[in-house]
mmCIF file of C-alpha atoms in Angstrom:
data_model
loop_
_atom_site.group_PDB
_atom_site.id
_atom_site.type_symbol
_atom_site.label_atom_id
_atom_site.label_comp_id
_atom_site.label_asym_id
_atom_site.label_seq_id
_atom_site.Cartn_x
_atom_site.Cartn_y
_atom_site.Cartn_z
ATOM 1 C CA MET S 21 8.476 3.880 1.773
ATOM 2 C CA ALA S 22 6.557 3.913 -1.665
ATOM 3 C CA THR S 23 6.106 7.835 -1.519
ATOM 4 C CA ALA S 24 9.328 8.701 -0.107
ATOM 5 C CA GLN S 25 11.274 6.698 -2.416
ATOM 6 C CA LEU S 26 9.441 6.817 -5.877
ATOM 7 C CA ALA S 27 11.591 9.471 -7.271
ATOM 8 C CA SER S 28 14.711 7.606 -6.533
ATOM 9 C CA ILE S 29 13.303 4.138 -7.515
ATOM 10 C CA ALA S 30 12.318 5.628 -10.935
ATOM 11 C CA LYS S 31 15.683 7.218 -11.281
ATOM 12 C CA ASP S 32 17.664 4.005 -10.082
ATOM 13 C CA PHE S 33 15.461 2.323 -12.871
ATOM 14 C CA LYS S 34 16.459 4.666 -15.301
ATOM 15 C CA ILE S 35 12.966 5.488 -16.600
ATOM 16 C CA ALA S 36 12.084 8.692 -14.465
ATOM 17 C CA ASP S 37 11.975 10.892 -17.627
ATOM 18 C CA ILE S 38 11.000 8.146 -20.275
ATOM 19 C CA PRO S 39 7.855 9.289 -21.881
ATOM 20 C CA VAL S 40 4.732 6.962 -21.360
ATOM 21 C CA SER S 41 1.714 7.146 -23.149
ATOM 22 C CA LEU S 42 -1.798 5.679 -21.444
ATOM 23 C CA MET S 43 -5.312 6.707 -21.601
ATOM 24 C CA GLY S 44 -4.263 9.258 -24.396
ATOM 25 C CA LEU S 45 -1.881 10.887 -22.273
ATOM 26 C CA THR S 46 2.022 11.021 -22.507
ATOM 27 C CA LEU S 47 4.359 12.123 -19.767
ATOM 28 C CA PRO S 48 7.511 11.310 -18.213
ATOM 29 C CA ALA S 49 7.133 8.094 -16.239
ATOM 30 C CA LEU S 50 7.682 9.701 -12.879
ATOM 31 C CA SER S 51 5.393 12.699 -13.612
ATOM 32 C CA PHE S 52 2.849 10.015 -14.809
ATOM 33 C CA VAL S 53 3.371 7.980 -11.738
ATOM 34 C CA LEU S 54 3.032 10.923 -9.477
ATOM 35 C CA SER S 55 -0.292 11.994 -10.979
ATOM 36 C CA LEU S 56 -1.862 8.613 -11.160
ATOM 37 C CA ASP S 57 -0.898 7.584 -7.998
ATOM 38 C CA ARG S 58 -2.637 10.585 -6.198
ATOM 39 C CA ILE S 59 -5.850 9.990 -8.137
ATOM 40 C CA LEU S 60 -5.877 5.995 -7.479
ATOM 41 C CA ASN S 61 -4.948 6.561 -3.779
ATOM 42 C CA GLY S 62 -8.081 8.793 -3.810
ATOM 43 C CA ILE S 63 -10.519 6.597 -5.705
ATOM 44 C CA THR S 64 -9.571 3.478 -3.404
ATOM 45 C CA ARG S 65 -10.908 4.852 -0.220
ATOM 46 C CA PRO S 66 -14.568 4.902 -0.917
ATOM 47 C CA PHE S 67 -14.105 1.834 -3.214
ATOM 48 C CA PHE S 68 -12.513 -0.532 -0.287
ATOM 49 C CA GLY S 69 -15.143 0.875 2.072
ATOM 50 C CA TRP S 70 -17.867 -0.295 -0.353
ATOM 51 C CA VAL S 71 -16.035 -3.700 -0.960
ATOM 52 C CA SER S 72 -15.713 -4.042 2.960
ATOM 53 C CA ASP S 73 -19.414 -3.312 3.267
ATOM 54 C CA HIS S 74 -20.244 -6.437 0.862
ATOM 55 C CA ILE S 75 -17.566 -9.027 1.919
ATOM 56 C CA GLY S 76 -16.295 -7.759 5.524
ATOM 57 C CA ARG S 77 -13.471 -5.505 6.761
ATOM 58 C CA GLU S 78 -11.028 -8.440 7.178
ATOM 59 C CA ASN S 79 -11.507 -10.179 4.023
ATOM 60 C CA THR S 80 -11.022 -6.645 2.232
ATOM 61 C CA MET S 81 -7.870 -5.924 4.104
ATOM 62 C CA GLY S 82 -6.526 -9.541 3.011
ATOM 63 C CA ILE S 83 -7.297 -8.693 -0.490
ATOM 64 C CA ALA S 84 -5.790 -5.146 -0.291
ATOM 65 C CA PHE S 85 -2.776 -6.228 1.389
ATOM 66 C CA ALA S 86 -2.109 -9.200 -1.135
ATOM 67 C CA VAL S 87 -2.681 -6.926 -4.025
ATOM 68 C CA GLU S 88 -0.131 -4.646 -2.568
ATOM 69 C CA GLY S 89 2.246 -7.135 -1.798
ATOM 70 C CA VAL S 90 2.037 -8.815 -5.356
ATOM 71 C CA GLY S 91 2.393 -5.218 -6.725
ATOM 72 C CA ILE S 92 5.454 -4.679 -5.041
ATOM 73 C CA TYR S 93 7.071 -7.823 -6.081
ATOM 74 C CA LEU S 94 6.208 -7.181 -9.465
ATOM 75 C CA LEU S 95 7.456 -3.711 -9.442
ATOM 76 C CA SER S 96 10.863 -5.122 -8.174
ATOM 77 C CA GLN S 97 10.784 -7.499 -11.154
ATOM 78 C CA TYR S 98 9.508 -5.629 -14.055
ATOM 79 C CA GLY S 99 9.616 -2.005 -12.774
ATOM 80 C CA GLN S 100 12.397 -1.072 -15.215
ATOM 81 C CA ASP S 101 9.867 -1.089 -18.053
ATOM 82 C CA PRO S 102 8.382 2.721 -17.878
ATOM 83 C CA LEU S 103 4.962 1.284 -18.738
ATOM 84 C CA LEU S 104 4.782 -1.156 -16.325
ATOM 85 C CA PHE S 105 6.450 1.263 -13.603
ATOM 86 C CA VAL S 106 3.442 3.268 -13.983
ATOM 87 C CA LEU S 107 1.005 0.563 -13.959
ATOM 88 C CA LEU S 108 2.502 -1.413 -11.092
ATOM 89 C CA THR S 109 2.878 1.540 -9.023
ATOM 90 C CA GLY S 110 -0.761 2.443 -9.483
ATOM 91 C CA MET S 111 -1.650 -0.735 -8.512
ATOM 92 C CA VAL S 112 0.565 -0.501 -5.241
ATOM 93 C CA PHE S 113 -1.075 2.992 -4.412
ATOM 94 C CA PHE S 114 -4.539 1.605 -4.988
ATOM 95 C CA ALA S 115 -4.176 -1.007 -2.593
ATOM 96 C CA TRP S 116 -2.512 1.218 -0.212
ATOM 97 C CA GLY S 117 -5.304 3.477 0.212
ATOM 98 C CA GLU S 118 -7.297 1.227 1.801
ATOM 99 C CA ILE S 119 -5.753 1.671 5.048
ATOM 100 C CA TYR S 120 -7.398 5.192 5.256
ATOM 101 C CA SER S 121 -11.057 3.973 5.009
ATOM 102 C CA LEU S 122 -10.604 0.345 6.715
ATOM 103 C CA PHE S 123 -8.664 0.662 9.637
ATOM 104 C CA PRO S 124 -10.501 3.609 11.478
ATOM 105 C CA SER S 125 -13.529 2.122 10.859
ATOM 106 C CA THR S 126 -12.382 -1.361 12.170
ATOM 107 C CA CYS S 127 -10.742 0.167 15.082
ATOM 108 C CA CYS S 128 -14.152 1.820 16.106
ATOM 109 C CA ASP S 129 -16.088 -1.505 15.050
ATOM 110 C CA THR S 130 -13.696 -3.420 17.602
ATOM 111 C CA PHE S 131 -13.127 -0.815 20.455
ATOM 112 C CA GLY S 132 -16.251 1.616 20.068
ATOM 113 C CA THR S 133 -16.452 5.253 19.296
ATOM 114 C CA LYS S 134 -15.434 6.708 22.925
ATOM 115 C CA PHE S 135 -12.058 6.707 22.081
ATOM 116 C CA ALA S 136 -12.271 7.153 18.364
ATOM 117 C CA SER S 137 -9.750 10.115 18.116
ATOM 118 C CA ALA S 138 -7.410 8.292 20.438
ATOM 119 C CA ASN S 139 -7.237 5.120 18.306
ATOM 120 C CA ALA S 140 -7.245 7.157 15.041
ATOM 121 C CA GLY S 141 -4.086 8.856 16.423
ATOM 122 C CA LEU S 142 -2.380 5.787 17.437
ATOM 123 C CA LEU S 143 -3.023 4.100 13.902
ATOM 124 C CA TYR S 144 -1.154 7.496 12.425
ATOM 125 C CA THR S 145 1.621 7.197 14.880
ATOM 126 C CA ALA S 146 2.067 3.664 13.843
ATOM 127 C CA LYS S 147 2.056 4.626 10.225
ATOM 128 C CA GLY S 148 4.698 7.651 11.003
ATOM 129 C CA THR S 149 6.752 4.925 13.085
ATOM 130 C CA ALA S 150 7.055 2.693 10.260
ATOM 131 C CA ALA S 151 8.162 5.875 7.817
ATOM 132 C CA SER S 152 11.291 5.482 10.348
ATOM 133 C CA LEU S 153 12.127 2.559 7.957
ATOM 134 C CA VAL S 154 12.666 4.697 5.092
ATOM 135 C CA PRO S 155 16.405 5.540 5.933
ATOM 136 C CA LEU S 156 16.968 1.811 6.347
ATOM 137 C CA SER S 157 15.533 1.047 3.013
ATOM 138 C CA SER S 158 17.876 3.998 1.670
ATOM 139 C CA VAL S 159 21.037 1.913 3.304
ATOM 140 C CA LEU S 160 19.669 -1.476 2.200
ATOM 141 C CA GLN S 161 19.266 -0.162 -1.494
ATOM 142 C CA ALA S 162 22.673 1.209 -1.600
ATOM 143 C CA LEU S 163 24.125 -2.306 -0.828
ATOM 144 C CA PRO S 164 24.762 -4.490 -3.876
ATOM 145 C CA GLY S 165 21.378 -6.093 -4.946
ATOM 146 C CA GLY S 166 19.932 -4.106 -1.893
ATOM 147 C CA GLY S 167 17.177 -2.591 -4.083
ATOM 148 C CA HIS S 168 15.368 -6.087 -4.516
ATOM 149 C CA ALA S 169 15.770 -6.847 -0.761
ATOM 150 C CA VAL S 170 13.860 -3.464 -0.207
ATOM 151 C CA PHE S 171 11.140 -4.712 -2.281
ATOM 152 C CA TRP S 172 11.082 -8.150 -1.129
ATOM 153 C CA GLY S 173 10.915 -7.035 2.635
ATOM 154 C CA ALA S 174 8.121 -4.583 1.738
ATOM 155 C CA ALA S 175 6.158 -7.346 -0.404
ATOM 156 C CA THR S 176 6.496 -9.832 2.407
ATOM 157 C CA MET S 177 5.400 -7.358 4.943
ATOM 158 C CA ASN S 178 2.262 -6.899 2.968
ATOM 159 C CA ILE S 179 1.610 -10.749 2.444
ATOM 160 C CA CYS S 180 2.002 -11.154 6.255
ATOM 161 C CA ALA S 181 -0.573 -8.222 6.866
ATOM 162 C CA ALA S 182 -2.989 -10.009 4.432
ATOM 163 C CA VAL S 183 -2.664 -13.437 6.387
ATOM 164 C CA LEU S 184 -2.897 -11.505 9.691
ATOM 165 C CA ALA S 185 -6.031 -10.061 8.695
ATOM 166 C CA MET S 186 -7.573 -13.184 7.627
ATOM 167 C CA LEU S 187 -5.975 -15.714 10.391
ATOM 168 C CA VAL S 188 -5.519 -13.379 13.407
ATOM 169 C CA LEU S 189 -8.025 -10.134 13.149
ATOM 170 C CA LYS S 190 -11.182 -12.066 11.795
ATOM 171 C CA PRO S 191 -11.080 -14.951 14.379
ATOM 172 C CA MET S 192 -10.707 -12.264 17.067
ATOM 173 C CA ARG S 193 -13.598 -9.964 15.998
ATOM 174 C CA ARG S 194 -15.599 -13.171 15.087
ATOM 175 C CA SER S 195 -15.021 -14.662 18.808
ATOM 176 C CA ALA S 196 -15.651 -11.008 20.368
ATOM 177 C CA GLY S 197 -19.259 -11.122 18.665
ATOM 178 C CA LEU S 198 -18.304 -8.502 16.294
ATOM 179 C CA ILE S 199 -18.844 -10.099 13.166
ATOM 180 C CA LYS S 200 -20.630 -13.251 11.993
#
């Protein structure tokens, strides 16, 4: 949802073309977001891999999903401010990138490497399936007050994922002897 709807969200917030100055750069808000998000989404992958090496994959997933959920909620509340739009979407994309480093490694840790390619394919299929919700979010967004419902739904799903990482995945992997 985040990538597919970013331009329409910026236009709905009426900030797409408003200049934002940050770190010595001044760009229209949408252009700034599209550039910054690519950078942050790339930095996050090794960052969260490093964090997971120190505090565990499940704890890292819990943190990342919670940060993303909070970022999406805050974006719904304060995203009409061009600077906050840039910063909050950066926060969301920074947290979002962890799935590309932690999901495949957690899958291999849990199920072994024999079917790593098939399992990675299933993970990407799940991501693609989730993208099928984008048209639904467009329909909801068109309803009165629907834009907030889309944000709140996405934020809630991320908070649920954070809770599941901590309360389901972590105990499951611990009982299987995969973590201490």
